[in-house]
């Protein structure tokens, strides 16, 4: 009986240590350079509905239900989705737009798990006809769910989707939508 008791105490102690030392924040981003002027790229990116053309998640569920609230391309616009197990249920709200610089949004996921994170699309002028696009998101995982990040590499998992989406975005922008 004492062996069982000490085993349970040891497991709890290990779990508490994991919670204390596991990462609590994540930040994933990728970038691509497109052969288009910055202002033209920014004008396309600020509209969330355009993400339907290049988002890897739209490709994972082309039949997802979508609902929109507000004026696309403006702060406060909300795009809601409900899809299959690959995309889940959630919404994206534009929270800040700085012309020819950055579009920030808040992602709220409801299923398969509840979480919130911040997303952004940033543009940087490389030359008059080339623009660097940085697509990323960051967030926080509160204890004890932060232990999950010890076994799941968010950068590797989501980074692959970002690379796929940016490759599609590059093709769209360079081929005039």
Tab-separated table of C-alpha atoms in Angstrom:
chain	number	residue	atom	x	y	z
A	1	UNK	CA	0.000	0.000	0.000
A	2	UNK	CA	2.858	2.389	0.817
A	3	UNK	CA	4.410	1.709	-2.600
A	4	UNK	CA	1.190	2.785	-4.275
A	5	UNK	CA	1.012	5.911	-2.107
A	6	UNK	CA	4.624	6.924	-2.903
A	7	UNK	CA	4.077	6.178	-6.588
A	8	UNK	CA	1.080	8.499	-6.688
A	9	UNK	CA	3.039	11.207	-4.841
A	10	UNK	CA	5.950	10.824	-7.292
A	11	UNK	CA	3.633	11.079	-10.310
A	12	UNK	CA	1.973	14.191	-8.879
A	13	UNK	CA	5.374	15.757	-8.148
A	14	UNK	CA	6.549	15.082	-11.712
A	15	UNK	CA	3.342	16.543	-13.126
A	16	UNK	CA	3.695	19.683	-10.994
A	17	UNK	CA	7.300	20.113	-12.161
A	18	UNK	CA	6.201	19.700	-15.777
A	19	UNK	CA	3.482	22.341	-15.324
A	20	UNK	CA	5.988	24.744	-13.766
A	21	UNK	CA	8.629	24.357	-16.458
A	22	UNK	CA	6.615	23.707	-19.622
A	23	UNK	CA	6.389	26.618	-22.072
A	24	UNK	CA	3.442	28.906	-21.457
A	25	UNK	CA	3.681	31.026	-24.618
A	26	UNK	CA	3.945	30.144	-28.269
A	27	UNK	CA	4.776	32.188	-31.359
A	28	UNK	CA	4.627	30.748	-34.855
A	29	UNK	CA	5.343	32.670	-38.038
A	30	UNK	CA	6.499	32.217	-41.612
A	31	UNK	CA	7.258	34.644	-44.412
A	32	UNK	CA	7.357	34.816	-48.179
A	33	UNK	CA	8.511	37.436	-50.668
A	34	UNK	CA	6.076	38.234	-53.476
A	35	UNK	CA	6.727	40.119	-56.674
A	36	UNK	CA	4.138	42.829	-56.048
A	37	UNK	CA	4.285	46.359	-54.604
A	38	UNK	CA	3.594	46.692	-50.883
A	39	UNK	CA	0.441	48.799	-51.182
A	40	UNK	CA	-1.154	46.316	-53.592
A	41	UNK	CA	-0.301	43.375	-51.319
A	42	UNK	CA	-1.622	45.160	-48.232
A	43	UNK	CA	-4.876	46.092	-49.968
A	44	UNK	CA	-5.508	42.408	-50.743
A	45	UNK	CA	-4.494	41.112	-47.296
A	46	UNK	CA	-6.663	43.421	-45.216
A	47	UNK	CA	-9.822	41.622	-46.366
A	48	UNK	CA	-10.364	38.441	-44.346
A	49	UNK	CA	-12.703	37.039	-46.978
A	50	UNK	CA	-9.719	36.854	-49.365
A	51	UNK	CA	-8.241	34.204	-47.066
A	52	UNK	CA	-10.771	31.780	-48.552
A	53	UNK	CA	-8.603	31.802	-51.693
A	54	UNK	CA	-5.329	30.843	-50.019
A	55	UNK	CA	-5.971	29.563	-46.492
A	56	UNK	CA	-4.849	25.960	-45.950
A	57	UNK	CA	-7.792	25.480	-43.593
A	58	UNK	CA	-10.324	26.414	-46.254
A	59	UNK	CA	-8.762	23.706	-48.423
A	60	UNK	CA	-9.165	21.210	-45.554
A	61	UNK	CA	-12.899	21.899	-45.522
A	62	UNK	CA	-14.173	23.718	-48.619
A	63	UNK	CA	-17.750	23.163	-47.378
A	64	UNK	CA	-17.311	24.847	-43.997
A	65	UNK	CA	-20.145	27.121	-42.943
A	66	UNK	CA	-19.161	30.776	-42.680
A	67	UNK	CA	-20.850	33.837	-41.263
A	68	UNK	CA	-19.633	37.434	-41.364
A	69	UNK	CA	-20.375	40.436	-39.187
A	70	UNK	CA	-19.337	44.010	-39.923
A	71	UNK	CA	-17.387	45.479	-42.827
A	72	UNK	CA	-14.531	43.362	-44.134
A	73	UNK	CA	-11.213	45.184	-44.161
A	74	UNK	CA	-12.131	47.279	-41.104
A	75	UNK	CA	-11.474	46.905	-37.380
A	76	UNK	CA	-14.304	44.976	-35.743
A	77	UNK	CA	-15.055	42.709	-38.708
A	78	UNK	CA	-15.702	39.126	-37.565
A	79	UNK	CA	-15.515	35.985	-39.689
A	80	UNK	CA	-17.037	32.906	-38.049
A	81	UNK	CA	-16.582	29.340	-39.241
A	82	UNK	CA	-17.912	25.900	-38.481
A	83	UNK	CA	-16.178	23.043	-40.223
A	84	UNK	CA	-15.071	19.459	-40.074
A	85	UNK	CA	-12.679	17.991	-37.479
A	86	UNK	CA	-9.676	19.552	-39.277
A	87	UNK	CA	-10.903	23.149	-38.901
A	88	UNK	CA	-13.298	23.027	-35.958
A	89	UNK	CA	-15.429	25.970	-34.873
A	90	UNK	CA	-14.175	29.487	-34.250
A	91	UNK	CA	-14.000	33.106	-35.274
A	92	UNK	CA	-11.494	35.733	-36.326
A	93	UNK	CA	-11.907	39.426	-35.498
A	94	UNK	CA	-9.845	42.251	-36.985
A	95	UNK	CA	-8.478	44.197	-33.993
A	96	UNK	CA	-6.002	46.606	-35.597
A	97	UNK	CA	-5.031	47.807	-39.047
A	98	UNK	CA	-2.014	50.001	-39.687
A	99	UNK	CA	-2.041	50.885	-43.379
A	100	UNK	CA	0.738	49.295	-45.420
A	101	UNK	CA	2.197	47.728	-42.274
A	102	UNK	CA	0.088	45.202	-40.328
A	103	UNK	CA	-3.337	43.615	-39.914
A	104	UNK	CA	-3.889	42.127	-36.449
A	105	UNK	CA	-6.729	39.876	-35.430
A	106	UNK	CA	-7.959	37.829	-32.505
A	107	UNK	CA	-8.598	34.139	-33.098
A	108	UNK	CA	-11.134	32.464	-30.867
A	109	UNK	CA	-11.419	28.694	-31.132
A	110	UNK	CA	-14.425	26.924	-29.627
A	111	UNK	CA	-13.999	23.345	-30.903
A	112	UNK	CA	-12.183	20.969	-30.825
A	113	UNK	CA	-10.807	22.898	-27.821
A	114	UNK	CA	-11.348	26.367	-26.436
A	115	UNK	CA	-8.497	28.851	-26.830
A	116	UNK	CA	-7.634	32.341	-27.981
A	117	UNK	CA	-4.609	33.676	-29.771
A	118	UNK	CA	-3.435	36.713	-31.690
A	119	UNK	CA	-2.766	36.545	-35.420
A	120	UNK	CA	-1.134	39.001	-37.779
A	121	UNK	CA	-0.222	39.651	-41.380
A	122	UNK	CA	2.686	42.073	-41.664
A	123	UNK	CA	4.125	43.522	-44.864
A	124	UNK	CA	7.596	44.934	-45.473
A	125	UNK	CA	8.895	46.632	-48.583
A	126	UNK	CA	11.855	44.758	-50.080
A	127	UNK	CA	12.072	46.767	-53.329
A	128	UNK	CA	9.438	48.909	-55.075
A	129	UNK	CA	8.070	45.733	-56.715
A	130	UNK	CA	8.748	43.126	-54.006
A	131	UNK	CA	7.054	42.705	-50.639
A	132	UNK	CA	7.830	40.442	-47.705
A	133	UNK	CA	4.701	39.030	-46.061
A	134	UNK	CA	4.982	37.702	-42.507
A	135	UNK	CA	2.074	35.586	-41.291
A	136	UNK	CA	2.011	34.555	-37.674
A	137	UNK	CA	0.153	33.955	-34.485
A	138	UNK	CA	0.967	33.801	-30.814
A	139	UNK	CA	-0.778	32.914	-27.621
A	140	UNK	CA	-0.592	31.553	-24.139
A	141	UNK	CA	-1.412	28.168	-22.724
A	142	UNK	CA	-2.261	28.337	-19.067
A	143	UNK	CA	-1.272	25.609	-16.632
A	144	UNK	CA	-1.883	22.710	-16.597
A	145	UNK	CA	-2.600	22.591	-20.357
A	146	UNK	CA	0.848	24.049	-21.059
A	147	UNK	CA	2.257	20.531	-20.472
A	148	UNK	CA	0.770	19.725	-23.895
A	149	UNK	CA	3.528	21.855	-25.525
A	150	UNK	CA	6.178	19.448	-24.223
A	151	UNK	CA	4.755	16.790	-26.539
A	152	UNK	CA	3.328	18.876	-29.380
A	153	UNK	CA	5.503	21.211	-31.434
A	154	UNK	CA	3.185	24.087	-32.377
A	155	UNK	CA	5.791	25.647	-34.687
A	156	UNK	CA	6.251	22.450	-36.653
A	157	UNK	CA	2.534	21.625	-36.852
A	158	UNK	CA	1.121	25.057	-37.691
A	159	UNK	CA	4.249	26.262	-39.497
A	160	UNK	CA	3.658	23.701	-42.237
A	161	UNK	CA	0.135	25.077	-42.774
A	162	UNK	CA	1.503	28.638	-42.860
A	163	UNK	CA	4.059	27.646	-45.506
A	164	UNK	CA	1.341	26.049	-47.624
A	165	UNK	CA	-0.914	29.098	-47.270
A	166	UNK	CA	1.860	31.561	-48.103
A	167	UNK	CA	2.810	29.555	-51.199
A	168	UNK	CA	-0.813	29.770	-52.385
A	169	UNK	CA	-0.958	33.475	-51.507
A	170	UNK	CA	2.213	34.146	-53.517
A	171	UNK	CA	0.707	32.446	-56.592
A	172	UNK	CA	-2.529	34.407	-56.262
A	173	UNK	CA	-0.837	37.785	-55.810
A	174	UNK	CA	1.725	37.267	-58.568
A	175	UNK	CA	-1.004	36.129	-60.971
A	176	UNK	CA	-3.205	39.169	-60.291
A	177	UNK	CA	-5.704	37.323	-58.089
